[in-house]
Amino acid sequence: MWRGLIVLLAIGTAAGQKRSPGYEIRAQRAKSNQAMLAHDLKAFADTLGEDFTATRGNGSAVKSKQEYVESFAGRFKDPAAIRFERITDSVEVSVAGPLAAEHGHWIGTLPDGHNAFGGTYLAMWRKIATGWKIRSELYVVLSCDDKAACAAYTK
């Protein structure tokens, strides 16, 4: 009997986590990563808020969602482009408003599968009527595994 109760409690806890903001944000990040991998521009853009802005790992500013999506459209067409993946380390949900902070690390991978460079990031998420959307991202390049790729990226 106790085993059954423990299993039910574990299932209830897992189900509760699936609805938590942290779970939803991690699911949206996974959707964004999958869209980048599949070169699905629409699914990628869907994770971004309409007022999205970013600072890339090399310090260059992205002033709009449209600019960011267009930059990825070009990358998706280029078979030699570096692929990016973001890995969530933690999510903190604000008690002051419909906001959350996602902390993580990112990797830029060459077409041959080797790492080019990587670093850390912080994303601000905002909950709107359609769910959690990325409001802004700040990336910082911290590592370099391929000197040529790093030189091209950080110039």
PDB file of C-alpha atoms in Angstrom, residues 98 126-133:
ATOM      1  CA  PRO A  98       5.363  37.651 -15.226  1.00  0.00           C
ATOM      2  CA  ARG A 126       8.026  37.148 -20.209  1.00  0.00           C
ATOM      3  CA  LYS A 127       4.714  35.338 -19.841  1.00  0.00           C
ATOM      4  CA  ILE A 128       2.048  36.594 -22.233  1.00  0.00           C
ATOM      5  CA  ALA A 129      -1.374  35.247 -23.206  1.00  0.00           C
ATOM      6  CA  THR A 130       0.173  32.645 -25.548  1.00  0.00           C
ATOM      7  CA  GLY A 131       2.783  31.423 -23.048  1.00  0.00           C
ATOM      8  CA  TRP A 132       6.399  32.132 -22.130  1.00  0.00           C
ATOM      9  CA  LYS A 133       8.391  34.055 -24.772  1.00  0.00           C
TER      10      LYS A 133
END
